[in-house]
Coordinates of C-alpha atoms and ligand atoms in Angstrom, one line a residue:
X1 CA 8.1 -27.6 8.3
X2 CA 5.4 -25.2 9.3
X3 CA 2.9 -24.8 6.4
X4 CA 3.9 -21.8 4.2
X5 CA 1.4 -18.9 3.9
X6 CA 1.6 -15.6 2.0
X7 CA 1.2 -13.9 5.4
X8 CA 1.3 -15.8 8.7
X9 CA -0.9 -13.7 11.0
X10 CA -1.5 -16.5 13.4
X11 CA 2.2 -17.0 14.4
X12 CA 2.7 -13.2 14.5
X13 CA -0.3 -13.0 16.9
X14 CA 1.1 -15.8 19.1
X15 CA 4.3 -13.8 19.6
X16 CA 2.5 -10.7 20.9
X17 CA -0.5 -12.4 22.4
X18 CA -0.2 -11.1 26.0
X19 CA 0.0 -7.5 24.9
X20 CA -2.8 -7.8 22.4
X21 CA -5.1 -9.7 24.7
X22 CA -4.6 -7.2 27.5
X23 CA -5.2 -4.2 25.1
X24 CA -8.4 -5.9 23.8
X25 CA -9.6 -6.7 27.3
X26 CA -9.2 -3.1 28.3
X27 CA -11.5 -2.0 25.4
X28 CA -14.0 -4.7 26.4
X29 CA -14.0 -3.5 30.0
X30 CA -14.5 0.1 28.9
X31 CA -17.2 -0.7 26.3
X32 CA -16.0 2.5 24.5
X33 CA -16.2 0.8 21.1
X34 CA -16.5 4.0 19.1
X35 CA -14.0 6.8 19.5
X36 CA -12.5 5.2 22.7
X37 CA -9.2 6.5 24.1
X38 CA -7.0 4.2 22.0
X39 CA -8.2 5.8 18.8
X40 CA -6.7 9.2 19.5
X41 CA -3.7 7.7 21.3
X42 CA -2.9 5.6 18.2
X43 CA -3.4 8.6 15.9
X44 CA -0.9 10.5 18.0
X45 CA 1.6 7.6 18.1
X46 CA 1.4 7.2 14.3
X47 CA 1.8 11.0 13.7
X48 CA 4.9 10.9 15.8
X49 CA 6.3 7.8 14.1
X50 CA 5.7 9.3 10.6
X51 CA 6.7 12.9 11.5
X52 CA 3.4 14.1 10.2
X53 CA 1.5 16.9 11.9
X54 CA -2.0 15.3 11.6
X55 CA -3.2 11.7 11.4
X56 CA -6.9 11.2 10.9
X57 CA -8.0 7.6 11.5
X58 CA -10.8 6.2 9.3
X59 CA -12.5 2.9 8.4
X60 CA -10.2 1.5 5.7
X61 CA -7.6 2.5 3.1
X62 CA -10.2 2.9 0.3
X63 CA -12.1 5.5 2.5
X64 CA -8.8 7.2 3.2
X65 CA -8.3 7.8 -0.5
X66 CA -12.0 8.8 -1.1
X67 CA -12.1 11.2 1.8
X68 CA -8.8 12.8 0.7
X69 CA -10.1 13.4 -2.8
X70 CA -13.4 14.7 -1.3
X71 CA -11.4 17.3 0.7
X72 CA -9.7 18.9 -2.2
X73 CA -12.7 20.6 -3.6
X74 CA -12.5 19.0 -7.1
X75 CA -15.3 19.3 -9.6
X76 CA -16.9 16.4 -11.6
X77 CA -14.9 15.7 -14.7
X78 CA -11.6 17.0 -13.2
X79 CA -8.8 14.7 -14.1
X80 CA -6.7 12.7 -11.6
X81 CA -3.5 11.1 -12.9
X82 CA -2.8 7.6 -11.5
X83 CA -1.0 4.4 -12.4
X84 CA -3.1 1.6 -14.0
X85 CA -0.8 -0.9 -12.4
X86 CA -2.2 -0.8 -8.8
X87 CA -4.9 -2.3 -6.6
X88 CA -8.4 -1.3 -7.8
X89 CA -9.2 0.9 -4.8
X90 CA -6.8 3.6 -5.9
X91 CA -8.6 4.2 -9.2
X92 CA -12.1 3.2 -8.2
X93 CA -12.5 6.1 -5.7
X94 CA -11.6 8.6 -8.4
X95 CA -14.4 7.3 -10.6
X96 CA -16.8 7.0 -7.7
X97 CA -16.5 10.8 -7.1
X98 CA -17.3 11.5 -10.7
X99 CA -13.7 12.6 -11.3
X100 CA -11.9 11.2 -14.4
X101 CA -9.1 8.7 -13.8
X102 CA -6.2 9.3 -16.2
X103 CA -4.1 6.1 -16.3
X104 CA -0.4 6.4 -16.9
X105 CA 2.6 4.1 -17.1
X106 CA 4.8 2.9 -14.4
X107 CA 8.6 2.5 -14.4
X108 CA 9.3 -1.2 -15.2
X109 CA 12.1 -1.3 -12.7
X110 CA 10.3 0.1 -9.7
X111 CA 6.6 -0.7 -10.6
X112 CA 5.8 2.9 -9.5
X113 CA 4.4 5.8 -11.5
X114 CA 6.7 7.2 -14.1
X115 CA 7.1 11.0 -13.8
X116 CA 7.7 11.5 -17.5
X117 CA 4.3 9.8 -18.2
X118 CA 2.7 12.2 -15.7
X119 CA 4.0 15.2 -17.6
X120 CA 2.6 13.9 -20.9
X121 CA -0.8 13.3 -19.4
X122 CA -1.4 16.8 -17.9
X123 CA -4.2 18.8 -19.5
X124 CA -5.9 22.0 -18.3
X125 CA -8.4 19.7 -16.4
X126 CA -5.7 17.9 -14.4
X127 CA -6.1 18.6 -10.7
X128 CA -4.3 15.9 -8.8
X129 CA -1.8 13.0 -9.0
X130 CA -2.2 9.8 -7.0
X131 CA 1.1 8.0 -6.9
X132 CA 1.1 4.5 -5.4
X133 CA 4.1 3.2 -3.4
X134 CA 3.6 -0.2 -4.8
X135 CA 4.9 -3.4 -3.0
X136 CA 6.6 -1.3 -0.3
X137 CA 8.8 1.1 -2.2
X138 CA 8.2 4.8 -2.6
X139 CA 7.4 6.5 -5.9
X140 CA 10.0 9.2 -7.0
X141 CA 8.3 11.8 -4.9
X142 CA 10.7 14.7 -5.5
X143 CA 10.2 14.5 -9.2
X144 CA 6.4 14.2 -8.7
X145 CA 6.3 17.2 -6.4
X146 CA 8.2 19.2 -8.9
X147 CA 5.7 18.5 -11.6
X148 CA 2.8 19.1 -9.1
X149 CA 4.2 22.5 -8.1
X150 CA 4.8 23.6 -11.7
X151 CA 1.2 22.7 -12.6
X152 CA -0.5 23.6 -9.3
X153 CA -1.7 20.0 -8.7
X154 CA -2.5 18.2 -5.5
X155 CA -0.7 15.0 -4.6
X156 CA -2.4 12.2 -2.7
X157 CA 0.0 9.4 -1.8
X158 CA -1.4 5.9 -1.7
X159 CA 0.8 4.6 1.0
X160 CA -1.3 1.5 1.8
X161 CA 1.6 -0.9 0.9
X162 CA 4.6 1.2 2.2
X163 CA 3.9 2.4 5.7
X164 CA 7.3 2.9 7.5
X165 CA 9.2 3.2 4.2
X166 CA 11.9 5.9 4.2
X167 CA 12.1 8.4 1.3
X168 CA 15.6 9.6 0.8
X169 CA 15.6 13.2 -0.4
X170 CA 18.2 14.6 -2.8
X171 CA 20.0 16.3 0.1
X172 CA 20.2 13.0 1.9
X173 CA 17.6 13.7 4.6
X174 CA 14.8 11.2 5.1
X175 CA 11.0 11.5 5.3
X176 CA 8.5 8.7 5.8
X177 CA 6.6 7.9 2.6
X178 CA 3.1 9.3 2.7
X179 CA 4.2 12.6 4.3
X180 CA 5.6 14.3 1.2
X181 CA 2.5 15.0 -0.9
X182 CA -0.5 17.1 0.0
X183 CA -2.1 14.1 1.7
X184 CA -1.0 10.5 2.5
X185 CA -3.3 7.5 2.8
X186 CA -2.9 4.1 4.3
X187 CA -4.7 0.9 5.1
X188 CA -4.5 -1.3 8.1
X189 CA -6.0 -4.3 6.4
X190 CA -4.7 -7.4 8.3
X191 CA -2.2 -8.4 5.7
X192 CA -0.6 -4.9 5.3
X193 CA 2.7 -4.2 6.9
X194 CA 0.9 -2.5 9.8
X195 CA -2.3 -4.5 9.9
X196 CA -5.1 -4.6 12.5
X197 CA -7.6 -7.4 13.1
X198 CA -10.3 -6.2 10.8
X199 CA -10.6 -3.1 8.6
X200 CA -8.8 0.2 9.3
X201 CA -7.2 3.2 7.6
X202 CA -5.7 6.6 8.1
X203 CA -5.0 9.9 6.4
X204 CA -2.0 12.1 7.1
X205 CA -1.3 15.7 6.3
X206 CA 0.8 18.7 7.6
X207 CA -1.9 21.2 6.6
X208 CA -4.0 22.3 9.5
X209 CA -7.0 23.5 7.5
X210 CA -7.0 20.4 5.4
X211 CA -6.8 18.2 8.5
X212 CA -9.9 19.9 9.9
X213 CA -11.7 19.3 6.6
X214 CA -10.7 15.7 6.4
X215 CA -11.9 15.1 9.9
X216 CA -15.2 16.8 9.2
X217 CA -15.8 14.8 6.0
X218 CA -15.0 11.5 7.7
X219 CA -17.6 12.4 10.3
X220 CA -20.7 13.2 8.2
X221 CA -19.4 16.7 7.3
X222 CA -20.2 17.7 10.9
X223 CA -18.7 20.9 12.3
X224 CA -20.5 20.8 15.7
X225 CA -22.8 18.1 16.9
X226 CA -25.8 17.9 14.5
X227 CA -24.5 20.8 12.4
X228 CA -23.3 19.6 9.0
X229 CA -21.3 21.8 6.7
X230 CA -20.6 19.6 3.7
X231 CA -21.7 16.1 2.5
X232 CA -19.4 13.7 4.1
X233 CA -19.4 10.0 5.1
X234 CA -19.2 7.8 8.2
X235 CA -15.7 6.5 8.4
X236 CA -14.2 5.6 11.8
X237 CA -11.4 3.4 13.1
X238 CA -12.9 1.1 15.7
X239 CA -11.5 1.3 19.2
X240 CA -10.7 -2.4 19.1
X241 CA -8.7 -1.9 15.9
X242 CA -6.9 1.1 17.4
X243 CA -5.9 -0.9 20.4
X244 CA -4.4 -3.6 18.2
X245 CA -2.6 -1.0 16.1
X246 CA -1.1 0.7 19.2
X247 CA 0.6 -2.5 20.1
X248 CA 1.7 -3.4 16.6
X249 CA 3.0 0.1 15.7
X250 CA 5.7 -0.4 18.3
X251 CA 6.8 -3.5 16.4
X252 CA 6.6 -2.0 13.0
X253 CA 10.4 -1.3 12.6
X254 CA 11.2 -4.8 13.8
X255 CA 8.6 -6.2 11.4
X256 CA 10.1 -4.2 8.5
X257 CA 13.6 -5.5 9.4
X258 CA 12.2 -9.1 9.4
X259 CA 10.8 -8.6 5.9
X260 CA 14.1 -7.1 4.7
X261 CA 15.9 -10.2 6.0
X262 CA 13.5 -12.4 4.0
X263 CA 14.1 -10.3 0.9
X264 CA 17.9 -10.6 1.4
X265 CA 17.5 -14.4 1.5
X266 CA 15.5 -14.5 -1.7
X267 CA 17.9 -12.0 -3.5
X268 CA 20.8 -14.2 -2.7
X269 CA 19.1 -17.4 -3.8
X270 CA 18.1 -15.9 -7.2
X271 CA 21.4 -14.1 -7.8
X272 CA 22.8 -14.9 -11.3
X273 CA 19.5 -16.4 -12.6
X274 CA 19.1 -14.8 -16.0
X275 CA 15.4 -15.4 -16.1
X276 CA 14.6 -13.8 -12.8
X277 CA 14.8 -10.1 -11.9
X278 CA 14.7 -9.5 -8.2
X279 CA 13.3 -6.2 -6.7
X280 CA 15.2 -3.1 -7.7
X281 CA 16.1 -0.7 -4.9
X282 CA 15.8 2.9 -6.1
X283 CA 18.4 5.4 -4.8
X284 CA 15.6 7.6 -3.3
X285 CA 13.8 5.0 -1.2
X286 CA 14.3 2.0 0.9
X287 CA 12.0 -1.0 0.6
X288 CA 9.7 -2.3 3.3
X289 CA 8.6 -5.3 1.1
X290 CA 4.9 -5.4 1.5
X291 CA 5.4 -7.8 -1.4
X292 CA 8.5 -9.6 -2.7
X293 CA 7.8 -9.5 -6.4
X294 CA 9.9 -11.1 -9.2
X295 CA 9.8 -10.4 -12.9
X296 CA 10.2 -13.4 -15.0
X297 CA 11.6 -13.5 -18.6
X298 CA 11.2 -16.6 -20.7
X299 CA 9.4 -18.5 -17.9
X300 CA 5.9 -19.8 -17.9
X301 CA 4.8 -17.5 -15.1
X302 CA 1.3 -19.1 -14.7
X303 CA 2.9 -22.5 -14.9
X304 CA 5.2 -21.6 -12.0
X305 CA 2.2 -20.2 -10.0
X306 CA 0.5 -23.6 -10.4
X307 CA 3.6 -25.7 -9.8
X308 CA 4.3 -23.8 -6.5
X309 CA 0.7 -24.4 -5.4
X310 CA 1.1 -28.1 -6.0
X311 CA 4.2 -27.9 -3.8
X312 CA 2.2 -26.2 -1.0
X313 CA 4.0 -22.8 -1.7
X314 CA 1.4 -20.0 -2.2
X315 CA 2.3 -17.3 -4.7
X316 CA 0.2 -14.4 -6.0
X317 CA -0.1 -12.3 -9.2
X318 CA -0.4 -8.7 -8.1
X319 CA -2.2 -7.7 -10.4
X320 CA -3.3 -9.9 -13.3
X321 CA -5.6 -7.2 -14.9
X322 CA -4.5 -3.6 -14.8
X323 CA -7.1 -0.9 -14.0
X324 CA -7.4 0.4 -17.6
X325 CA -8.5 -3.1 -18.7
X326 CA -11.1 -3.6 -16.0
X327 CA -14.7 -3.6 -17.3
X328 CA -15.5 -1.0 -14.6
X329 CA -13.6 1.6 -16.6
X330 CA -15.1 1.0 -20.0
X331 CA -17.1 4.2 -19.5
X332 CA -13.9 6.0 -18.9
X333 CA -12.3 4.9 -22.1
X334 CA -10.1 2.4 -20.3
X335 CA -9.6 0.0 -23.2
X336 CA -8.4 2.9 -25.4
X337 CA -5.3 3.4 -23.3
X338 CA -2.0 2.0 -24.7
X339 CA 0.1 1.1 -21.7
X340 CA 2.6 -1.5 -22.9
X341 CA 4.8 -1.4 -19.8
X342 CA 1.8 -2.1 -17.6
X343 CA 0.6 -4.9 -19.8
X344 CA 4.1 -6.4 -19.9
X345 CA 4.3 -6.4 -16.2
X346 CA 1.0 -8.0 -15.6
X347 CA 2.2 -10.9 -17.6
X348 CA 5.6 -11.3 -15.8
X349 CA 5.2 -10.5 -12.1
X350 CA 4.9 -13.1 -9.4
X351 CA 4.9 -12.4 -5.6
X352 CA 6.4 -15.0 -3.2
X353 CA 5.4 -15.5 0.5
X354 CA 6.5 -12.5 2.5
X355 CA 5.9 -11.9 6.2
X356 CA 7.5 -11.4 9.6
X357 CA 7.5 -15.0 10.7
X358 CA 9.4 -16.9 8.0
X359 CA 12.1 -19.3 8.9
X360 CA 15.1 -20.6 6.9
X361 CA 13.6 -24.0 6.3
X362 CA 10.6 -22.4 4.6
X363 CA 12.8 -20.0 2.6
X364 CA 15.1 -22.8 1.5
X365 CA 12.1 -24.9 0.4
X366 CA 10.5 -22.0 -1.5
X367 CA 13.6 -21.0 -3.4
X368 CA 14.5 -24.6 -4.2
X369 CA 11.0 -25.1 -5.7
X370 CA 11.2 -21.9 -7.8
X371 CA 14.7 -22.8 -9.1
X372 CA 13.6 -26.3 -9.7
X373 CA 10.8 -25.2 -12.0
X374 CA 12.9 -22.5 -13.8
X375 CA 15.9 -24.7 -14.5
X376 CA 14.1 -27.9 -15.6
Ligands
PLP401 C1 -4.9 -2.3 0.3 C2 -4.8 -1.2 -0.6 C3 -5.8 -0.2 -0.6 C4 -7.1 -0.3 0.1 O1 -7.1 -0.6 1.4 P1 -8.4 -1.2 2.1 O2 -8.1 -1.0 3.6 O3 -8.5 -2.6 1.7 O4 -9.6 -0.4 1.7 C5 -5.6 0.9 -1.5 N1 -4.5 0.9 -2.3 C6 -3.6 0.0 -2.3 C7 -2.4 0.1 -3.1 C8 -3.7 -1.1 -1.4 O5 -2.8 -2.1 -1.5

């Protein structure tokens, strides 16, 4: 059996090696390492794929979030509502910009921000909501947008884990996650569903004026060469990464389907196990399974994590410590928050290997080991 990894980037590369190698060779031959042709080409391809008017490439997903918040004209102390149950980048950039992160609960079924918790957290200082499409499923965007419209709030979607996910509107029409709010952000970190071979990120919006501002901020606030309108930063997608992404974007739907097949296998294997809750599929979103995350009840979760490691099956806890309990947020009153659902989840979730190159032998082995631990 091929050794099991959380993400098997090597085998994925082997399957697309001729295309990737030739794309990389072209960049090397051109030596246009910064803002080479593939950067704009990829941005256009992605805009088309997402059905978004503008895609602004940048250096990574964290920058995408930071630049988005910088573009909204917020003032220090303005409040931004966000889940605590997320990767640290989401909440960190809020604090970095001297805004105030306001942590709210997630829905224990979907792991995504709970709209009723958003409503309760709104104050006169609230300016924005940052929902996170965690593990590859969209947050309930229509409910979120309704609240945002009622209170005149911006919505910045953290789509780092859900690129390619379909949001299903009430009327049955579909939109890609990340294209519903004011701005959408994503990451091309190698292990993400659309990953490059280093760091990368992108910002999407349908708003022309906002797109210009986002572009300007990502480029030192520059409006014309050596004329700088606002304080910005230096955040670019390398040409080499764009060349990789151009190839991989064409495979994204195929990769999503492969992930969904793996999830189906896991779902079936764990069916009827009272202690295991498999991922819930919300009526308003499909799932692109950035992670396949179980909730365990009456199981020694950390014991399973260790047992699997001994059996050469990697598994991960995303995330063991929620944002509001991070020391980083002591100064923001993090520990004063009471978020029992979030705390409950951090003790019960476990993510199993999930990638585009898994075979039945590996899946059989993984599920056998999990069931062995749980039923003995
Ligand atoms: C990966 C990730 C980010 C940050 O992306 P980087 O490219 O690593 O900066 C932000 N939010 C979430 C939810 C992520 O999973």
